[in-house]
PDB file of C-alpha atoms in Angstrom:
ATOM      1  CA  UNK G   1     100.261 114.030  98.902  1.00  0.00           C
ATOM      2  CA  UNK G   2     102.052 115.303 101.780  1.00  0.00           C
ATOM      3  CA  UNK G   3     100.887 118.970 101.655  1.00  0.00           C
ATOM      4  CA  UNK G   4      98.413 120.760 103.705  1.00  0.00           C
ATOM      5  CA  UNK G   5      94.900 119.457 103.296  1.00  0.00           C
ATOM      6  CA  UNK G   6      91.762 121.293 103.694  1.00  0.00           C
ATOM      7  CA  UNK G   7      88.189 120.116 103.500  1.00  0.00           C
ATOM      8  CA  UNK G   8      85.795 121.014 102.117  1.00  0.00           C
ATOM      9  CA  UNK G   9      87.131 123.014  99.159  1.00  0.00           C
ATOM     10  CA  UNK G  10      83.751 124.978  98.830  1.00  0.00           C
ATOM     11  CA  UNK G  11      81.007 125.477 101.304  1.00  0.00           C
ATOM     12  CA  UNK G  12      77.715 127.321 100.379  1.00  0.00           C
ATOM     13  CA  UNK G  13      75.424 127.918 103.420  1.00  0.00           C
ATOM     14  CA  UNK G  14      72.550 130.134 104.426  1.00  0.00           C
ATOM     15  CA  UNK G  15      72.816 133.045 106.744  1.00  0.00           C
ATOM     16  CA  UNK G  16      72.523 131.849 110.382  1.00  0.00           C
ATOM     17  CA  UNK G  17      73.829 128.290 109.784  1.00  0.00           C
ATOM     18  CA  UNK G  18      76.833 126.895 111.414  1.00  0.00           C
ATOM     19  CA  UNK G  19      79.913 125.708 109.371  1.00  0.00           C
ATOM     20  CA  UNK G  20      83.111 123.693 110.108  1.00  0.00           C
ATOM     21  CA  UNK G  21      86.152 123.314 108.130  1.00  0.00           C
ATOM     22  CA  UNK G  22      89.063 120.957 108.681  1.00  0.00           C
ATOM     23  CA  UNK G  23      92.776 121.262 108.112  1.00  0.00           C
ATOM     24  CA  UNK G  24      95.356 118.465 108.060  1.00  0.00           C
ATOM     25  CA  UNK G  25      98.688 120.087 108.340  1.00  0.00           C
ATOM     26  CA  UNK G  26     102.046 118.431 106.939  1.00  0.00           C
ATOM     27  CA  UNK G  27     103.216 115.717 109.300  1.00  0.00           C
ATOM     28  CA  UNK G  28     105.643 116.778 111.879  1.00  0.00           C
ATOM     29  CA  UNK G  29     104.597 120.429 111.724  1.00  0.00           C
ATOM     30  CA  UNK G  30     103.771 121.484 115.120  1.00  0.00           C
ATOM     31  CA  UNK G  31     102.754 124.969 114.198  1.00  0.00           C
ATOM     32  CA  UNK G  32      99.360 125.572 112.578  1.00  0.00           C
ATOM     33  CA  UNK G  33      97.761 128.852 111.430  1.00  0.00           C
ATOM     34  CA  UNK G  34      94.355 129.971 110.092  1.00  0.00           C
ATOM     35  CA  UNK G  35      93.963 132.830 107.807  1.00  0.00           C
ATOM     36  CA  UNK G  36      91.133 134.582 105.944  1.00  0.00           C
ATOM     37  CA  UNK G  37      91.458 136.012 102.547  1.00  0.00           C
ATOM     38  CA  UNK G  38      88.916 138.097 100.667  1.00  0.00           C
ATOM     39  CA  UNK G  39      89.084 139.423  97.029  1.00  0.00           C
ATOM     40  CA  UNK G  40      91.896 141.575  96.198  1.00  0.00           C
ATOM     41  CA  UNK G  41      93.670 141.255  99.564  1.00  0.00           C
ATOM     42  CA  UNK G  42      96.485 139.153 101.017  1.00  0.00           C
ATOM     43  CA  UNK G  43      95.640 136.489 103.656  1.00  0.00           C
ATOM     44  CA  UNK G  44      94.843 137.988 107.098  1.00  0.00           C
ATOM     45  CA  UNK G  45      95.868 136.022 110.269  1.00  0.00           C
ATOM     46  CA  UNK G  46      93.051 134.638 112.366  1.00  0.00           C
ATOM     47  CA  UNK G  47      94.697 132.168 114.926  1.00  0.00           C
ATOM     48  CA  UNK G  48      97.672 130.180 115.765  1.00  0.00           C
ATOM     49  CA  UNK G  49      98.376 126.743 117.442  1.00  0.00           C
ATOM     50  CA  UNK G  50     101.470 125.336 118.704  1.00  0.00           C
ATOM     51  CA  UNK G  51     101.012 121.680 118.993  1.00  0.00           C
ATOM     52  CA  UNK G  52      97.489 121.500 120.651  1.00  0.00           C
ATOM     53  CA  UNK G  53      97.720 124.917 122.312  1.00  0.00           C
ATOM     54  CA  UNK G  54      95.882 127.883 120.829  1.00  0.00           C
ATOM     55  CA  UNK G  55      98.387 130.592 121.569  1.00  0.00           C
ATOM     56  CA  UNK G  56      97.136 133.542 119.675  1.00  0.00           C
ATOM     57  CA  UNK G  57      93.792 134.793 118.296  1.00  0.00           C
ATOM     58  CA  UNK G  58      93.432 137.742 116.134  1.00  0.00           C
ATOM     59  CA  UNK G  59      90.848 140.539 116.896  1.00  0.00           C
ATOM     60  CA  UNK G  60      89.270 139.496 113.373  1.00  0.00           C
ATOM     61  CA  UNK G  61      88.098 136.292 115.142  1.00  0.00           C
ATOM     62  CA  UNK G  62      84.857 137.295 116.679  1.00  0.00           C
ATOM     63  CA  UNK G  63      82.994 135.171 119.405  1.00  0.00           C
ATOM     64  CA  UNK G  64      81.140 133.271 116.692  1.00  0.00           C
ATOM     65  CA  UNK G  65      84.542 131.653 115.572  1.00  0.00           C
ATOM     66  CA  UNK G  66      86.156 128.949 117.458  1.00  0.00           C
ATOM     67  CA  UNK G  67      89.084 126.801 116.445  1.00  0.00           C
ATOM     68  CA  UNK G  68      90.550 123.516 117.942  1.00  0.00           C
ATOM     69  CA  UNK G  69      93.454 121.226 117.405  1.00  0.00           C
ATOM     70  CA  UNK G  70      92.639 118.476 119.800  1.00  0.00           C
ATOM     71  CA  UNK G  71      95.672 116.198 119.551  1.00  0.00           C
ATOM     72  CA  UNK G  72      98.024 118.462 117.983  1.00  0.00           C
ATOM     73  CA  UNK G  73      97.469 117.128 114.571  1.00  0.00           C
ATOM     74  CA  UNK G  74      94.390 118.296 112.507  1.00  0.00           C
ATOM     75  CA  UNK G  75      92.463 121.404 113.308  1.00  0.00           C
ATOM     76  CA  UNK G  76      88.953 122.655 112.853  1.00  0.00           C
ATOM     77  CA  UNK G  77      87.585 125.979 112.423  1.00  0.00           C
ATOM     78  CA  UNK G  78      83.900 126.544 113.256  1.00  0.00           C
ATOM     79  CA  UNK G  79      81.870 129.697 112.432  1.00  0.00           C
ATOM     80  CA  UNK G  80      78.489 129.763 114.326  1.00  0.00           C
ATOM     81  CA  UNK G  81      75.478 131.714 113.029  1.00  0.00           C
ATOM     82  CA  UNK G  82      77.145 132.788 109.751  1.00  0.00           C
ATOM     83  CA  UNK G  83      76.785 136.094 108.271  1.00  0.00           C
ATOM     84  CA  UNK G  84      77.177 137.353 104.781  1.00  0.00           C
ATOM     85  CA  UNK G  85      80.388 139.271 105.821  1.00  0.00           C
ATOM     86  CA  UNK G  86      81.899 135.786 106.528  1.00  0.00           C
ATOM     87  CA  UNK G  87      82.073 134.956 102.919  1.00  0.00           C
ATOM     88  CA  UNK G  88      85.814 134.567 102.032  1.00  0.00           C
ATOM     89  CA  UNK G  89      88.610 131.941 101.414  1.00  0.00           C
ATOM     90  CA  UNK G  90      89.717 130.391 104.670  1.00  0.00           C
ATOM     91  CA  UNK G  91      93.276 129.196 104.443  1.00  0.00           C
ATOM     92  CA  UNK G  92      95.163 126.818 106.717  1.00  0.00           C
ATOM     93  CA  UNK G  93      99.020 126.859 106.951  1.00  0.00           C
ATOM     94  CA  UNK G  94     101.677 124.860 108.866  1.00  0.00           C
ATOM     95  CA  UNK G  95     105.230 125.173 109.693  1.00  0.00           C
ATOM     96  CA  UNK G  96     107.889 123.033 111.283  1.00  0.00           C
ATOM     97  CA  UNK G  97     109.696 123.437 114.503  1.00  0.00           C
ATOM     98  CA  UNK G  98     113.102 125.140 114.563  1.00  0.00           C
ATOM     99  CA  UNK G  99     114.687 127.565 112.146  1.00  0.00           C
ATOM    100  CA  UNK G 100     112.442 126.437 109.325  1.00  0.00           C
ATOM    101  CA  UNK G 101     109.498 127.855 110.879  1.00  0.00           C
ATOM    102  CA  UNK G 102     109.929 131.066 108.946  1.00  0.00           C
ATOM    103  CA  UNK G 103     108.131 129.392 105.951  1.00  0.00           C
ATOM    104  CA  UNK G 104     104.579 128.638 106.168  1.00  0.00           C
ATOM    105  CA  UNK G 105     103.071 126.049 103.853  1.00  0.00           C
ATOM    106  CA  UNK G 106      99.462 126.732 102.897  1.00  0.00           C
ATOM    107  CA  UNK G 107      96.531 124.519 101.808  1.00  0.00           C
ATOM    108  CA  UNK G 108      94.245 125.123  98.931  1.00  0.00           C
ATOM    109  CA  UNK G 109      91.679 126.795 101.218  1.00  0.00           C
ATOM    110  CA  UNK G 110      87.991 126.480 101.896  1.00  0.00           C
ATOM    111  CA  UNK G 111      85.798 128.900  99.944  1.00  0.00           C
ATOM    112  CA  UNK G 112      82.862 129.969 102.018  1.00  0.00           C
ATOM    113  CA  UNK G 113      79.759 131.572 100.405  1.00  0.00           C
ATOM    114  CA  UNK G 114      77.032 132.802 102.726  1.00  0.00           C
ATOM    115  CA  UNK G 115      73.630 133.462 101.001  1.00  0.00           C
TER     116      UNK G 115
ATOM    117  CA  UNK H   1      97.289 150.761 108.337  1.00  0.00           C
ATOM    118  CA  UNK H   2      98.884 148.585 105.596  1.00  0.00           C
ATOM    119  CA  UNK H   3     102.266 147.641 106.774  1.00  0.00           C
ATOM    120  CA  UNK H   4     103.109 145.895 103.604  1.00  0.00           C
ATOM    121  CA  UNK H   5     102.146 147.360 100.329  1.00  0.00           C
ATOM    122  CA  UNK H   6     102.373 146.047  96.800  1.00  0.00           C
ATOM    123  CA  UNK H   7     101.460 149.252  94.867  1.00  0.00           C
ATOM    124  CA  UNK H   8     101.146 147.543  91.389  1.00  0.00           C
ATOM    125  CA  UNK H   9      97.918 145.468  91.182  1.00  0.00           C
ATOM    126  CA  UNK H  10      99.069 143.958  87.876  1.00  0.00           C
ATOM    127  CA  UNK H  11     101.977 143.721  85.580  1.00  0.00           C
ATOM    128  CA  UNK H  12     102.252 142.333  82.035  1.00  0.00           C
ATOM    129  CA  UNK H  13     105.469 141.298  80.351  1.00  0.00           C
ATOM    130  CA  UNK H  14     106.601 139.398  77.318  1.00  0.00           C
ATOM    131  CA  UNK H  15     108.133 135.880  77.554  1.00  0.00           C
ATOM    132  CA  UNK H  16     111.689 135.876  77.876  1.00  0.00           C
ATOM    133  CA  UNK H  17     111.775 139.421  79.529  1.00  0.00           C
ATOM    134  CA  UNK H  18     112.517 140.180  82.983  1.00  0.00           C
ATOM    135  CA  UNK H  19     109.599 140.629  85.410  1.00  0.00           C
ATOM    136  CA  UNK H  20     110.156 142.887  88.335  1.00  0.00           C
ATOM    137  CA  UNK H  21     107.545 142.882  91.214  1.00  0.00           C
ATOM    138  CA  UNK H  22     107.917 145.474  93.885  1.00  0.00           C
ATOM    139  CA  UNK H  23     106.896 145.610  97.697  1.00  0.00           C
ATOM    140  CA  UNK H  24     107.388 148.203 100.364  1.00  0.00           C
ATOM    141  CA  UNK H  25     106.951 147.927 104.175  1.00  0.00           C
ATOM    142  CA  UNK H  26     106.913 150.151 107.084  1.00  0.00           C
ATOM    143  CA  UNK H  27     107.591 147.933 110.219  1.00  0.00           C
ATOM    144  CA  UNK H  28     111.195 147.973 111.142  1.00  0.00           C
ATOM    145  CA  UNK H  29     110.729 144.814 113.231  1.00  0.00           C
ATOM    146  CA  UNK H  30     110.234 142.839 110.252  1.00  0.00           C
ATOM    147  CA  UNK H  31     113.361 140.657 109.960  1.00  0.00           C
ATOM    148  CA  UNK H  32     112.406 138.042 107.255  1.00  0.00           C
ATOM    149  CA  UNK H  33     110.560 138.379 103.971  1.00  0.00           C
ATOM    150  CA  UNK H  34     108.977 135.877 101.657  1.00  0.00           C
ATOM    151  CA  UNK H  35     107.381 135.825  98.195  1.00  0.00           C
ATOM    152  CA  UNK H  36     104.446 133.450  97.462  1.00  0.00           C
ATOM    153  CA  UNK H  37     102.802 132.689  94.220  1.00  0.00           C
ATOM    154  CA  UNK H  38      99.133 131.818  93.882  1.00  0.00           C
ATOM    155  CA  UNK H  39      97.349 130.347  90.860  1.00  0.00           C
ATOM    156  CA  UNK H  40      93.519 130.378  90.845  1.00  0.00           C
ATOM    157  CA  UNK H  41      91.791 127.867  93.130  1.00  0.00           C
ATOM    158  CA  UNK H  42      95.068 126.978  94.873  1.00  0.00           C
ATOM    159  CA  UNK H  43      96.573 128.232  98.069  1.00  0.00           C
ATOM    160  CA  UNK H  44      99.778 130.365  98.167  1.00  0.00           C
ATOM    161  CA  UNK H  45     102.959 128.559  97.326  1.00  0.00           C
ATOM    162  CA  UNK H  46     106.199 129.535  98.839  1.00  0.00           C
ATOM    163  CA  UNK H  47     108.630 130.813  96.176  1.00  0.00           C
ATOM    164  CA  UNK H  48     111.660 132.432  97.644  1.00  0.00           C
ATOM    165  CA  UNK H  49     112.605 134.217 100.945  1.00  0.00           C
ATOM    166  CA  UNK H  50     115.318 136.361 102.300  1.00  0.00           C
ATOM    167  CA  UNK H  51     116.652 137.330 105.840  1.00  0.00           C
ATOM    168  CA  UNK H  52     117.117 140.878 106.767  1.00  0.00           C
ATOM    169  CA  UNK H  53     120.841 140.242 107.239  1.00  0.00           C
ATOM    170  CA  UNK H  54     121.201 139.713 103.525  1.00  0.00           C
ATOM    171  CA  UNK H  55     120.523 141.861 100.526  1.00  0.00           C
ATOM    172  CA  UNK H  56     120.063 139.301  97.876  1.00  0.00           C
ATOM    173  CA  UNK H  57     118.897 135.860  97.508  1.00  0.00           C
ATOM    174  CA  UNK H  58     118.820 133.903  94.258  1.00  0.00           C
ATOM    175  CA  UNK H  59     117.206 130.581  93.325  1.00  0.00           C
ATOM    176  CA  UNK H  60     117.230 129.680  89.673  1.00  0.00           C
ATOM    177  CA  UNK H  61     115.102 132.257  87.617  1.00  0.00           C
ATOM    178  CA  UNK H  62     114.071 133.915  90.734  1.00  0.00           C
ATOM    179  CA  UNK H  63     116.041 136.668  92.716  1.00  0.00           C
ATOM    180  CA  UNK H  64     114.746 138.625  95.771  1.00  0.00           C
ATOM    181  CA  UNK H  65     116.617 142.042  96.480  1.00  0.00           C
ATOM    182  CA  UNK H  66     116.161 143.726  99.961  1.00  0.00           C
ATOM    183  CA  UNK H  67     116.977 147.324 100.618  1.00  0.00           C
ATOM    184  CA  UNK H  68     116.463 147.792 104.231  1.00  0.00           C
ATOM    185  CA  UNK H  69     117.130 151.529 104.423  1.00  0.00           C
ATOM    186  CA  UNK H  70     114.372 152.000 101.881  1.00  0.00           C
ATOM    187  CA  UNK H  71     112.257 149.337 103.377  1.00  0.00           C
ATOM    188  CA  UNK H  72     111.818 148.088  99.862  1.00  0.00           C
ATOM    189  CA  UNK H  73     112.225 144.565  98.401  1.00  0.00           C
ATOM    190  CA  UNK H  74     111.673 143.197  94.681  1.00  0.00           C
ATOM    191  CA  UNK H  75     111.372 139.945  93.029  1.00  0.00           C
ATOM    192  CA  UNK H  76     112.960 139.592  89.704  1.00  0.00           C
ATOM    193  CA  UNK H  77     112.175 136.766  87.361  1.00  0.00           C
ATOM    194  CA  UNK H  78     114.425 136.091  84.457  1.00  0.00           C
ATOM    195  CA  UNK H  79     113.532 134.949  81.902  1.00  0.00           C
ATOM    196  CA  UNK H  80     109.827 135.129  82.420  1.00  0.00           C
ATOM    197  CA  UNK H  81     107.688 132.235  81.211  1.00  0.00           C
ATOM    198  CA  UNK H  82     103.956 131.871  80.524  1.00  0.00           C
ATOM    199  CA  UNK H  83     103.762 129.504  83.435  1.00  0.00           C
ATOM    200  CA  UNK H  84     104.807 132.299  85.800  1.00  0.00           C
ATOM    201  CA  UNK H  85     101.508 134.030  85.273  1.00  0.00           C
ATOM    202  CA  UNK H  86      99.978 134.234  88.719  1.00  0.00           C
ATOM    203  CA  UNK H  87      99.235 136.518  91.559  1.00  0.00           C
ATOM    204  CA  UNK H  88     102.522 137.165  93.603  1.00  0.00           C
ATOM    205  CA  UNK H  89     102.218 138.114  97.383  1.00  0.00           C
ATOM    206  CA  UNK H  90     104.938 139.717  99.361  1.00  0.00           C
ATOM    207  CA  UNK H  91     104.997 138.762 102.974  1.00  0.00           C
ATOM    208  CA  UNK H  92     107.103 140.238 105.945  1.00  0.00           C
ATOM    209  CA  UNK H  93     107.629 138.421 109.110  1.00  0.00           C
ATOM    210  CA  UNK H  94     108.253 139.240 112.793  1.00  0.00           C
ATOM    211  CA  UNK H  95     108.388 137.140 115.909  1.00  0.00           C
ATOM    212  CA  UNK H  96     105.561 137.767 118.289  1.00  0.00           C
ATOM    213  CA  UNK H  97     105.647 137.275 122.112  1.00  0.00           C
ATOM    214  CA  UNK H  98     103.645 134.056 121.710  1.00  0.00           C
ATOM    215  CA  UNK H  99     106.506 132.523 119.588  1.00  0.00           C
ATOM    216  CA  UNK H 100     104.496 132.763 116.558  1.00  0.00           C
ATOM    217  CA  UNK H 101     106.266 133.842 113.366  1.00  0.00           C
ATOM    218  CA  UNK H 102     103.714 136.208 112.097  1.00  0.00           C
ATOM    219  CA  UNK H 103     103.222 136.911 108.337  1.00  0.00           C
ATOM    220  CA  UNK H 104     101.924 140.220 107.011  1.00  0.00           C
ATOM    221  CA  UNK H 105     100.893 139.936 103.420  1.00  0.00           C
ATOM    222  CA  UNK H 106     100.578 142.648 100.785  1.00  0.00           C
ATOM    223  CA  UNK H 107      97.512 142.722  98.486  1.00  0.00           C
ATOM    224  CA  UNK H 108      99.284 140.986  95.648  1.00  0.00           C
ATOM    225  CA  UNK H 109     100.334 141.680  92.083  1.00  0.00           C
ATOM    226  CA  UNK H 110      98.786 139.819  89.178  1.00  0.00           C
ATOM    227  CA  UNK H 111     101.655 138.973  86.676  1.00  0.00           C
ATOM    228  CA  UNK H 112     100.613 138.149  83.073  1.00  0.00           C
ATOM    229  CA  UNK H 113     103.409 136.761  80.852  1.00  0.00           C
ATOM    230  CA  UNK H 114     102.553 137.024  77.265  1.00  0.00           C
ATOM    231  CA  UNK H 115     103.785 134.320  74.989  1.00  0.00           C
TER     232      UNK H 115
END
């Protein structure tokens, strides 16, 4: 499977715990994005990497959220001290360099439930 | 402030008939538009796109029309098939200073194709 891979698919945690999600983009895609999607809404942008550099963060990304892409390949998204409002689907997407960057390819997402 | 709107939360059509999904946007800086399809428990899958310099793009049963003056685009599916039943998201793209191709999504339209 050469698509965007996300792990885990589901995560249930208690309020106040830390969680970490992983995303493996499509090979050769240098651009990586994290989105959050809640019920009845479209995905909302969280953060953007070009290679290993985090170039942009949304105001949706509070101080409890941190993302990394240490070697320009896979990425992790960590949420510290989770709150019930963090419950959502977290989607990762990647796009290639050049003109084809207009199209972002999404993974299946990690569904987070904070109890 | 919703920059991309899909005003119809749901649509039901008979198999073999045409499905028309609509999308309106407000930001004149959007220069590329995409449609994604989402099945339950999967991430959004890219379907078709159109540049702002065109008014129509066709790919098999799927055609996207863009009316820039009205800031409106639509997706036509002809003929509709039961396997097309999914949530369809409209997305609009513009280029940020960081070099990110930003996607702004609508809230989706759930299409049900009746056999």
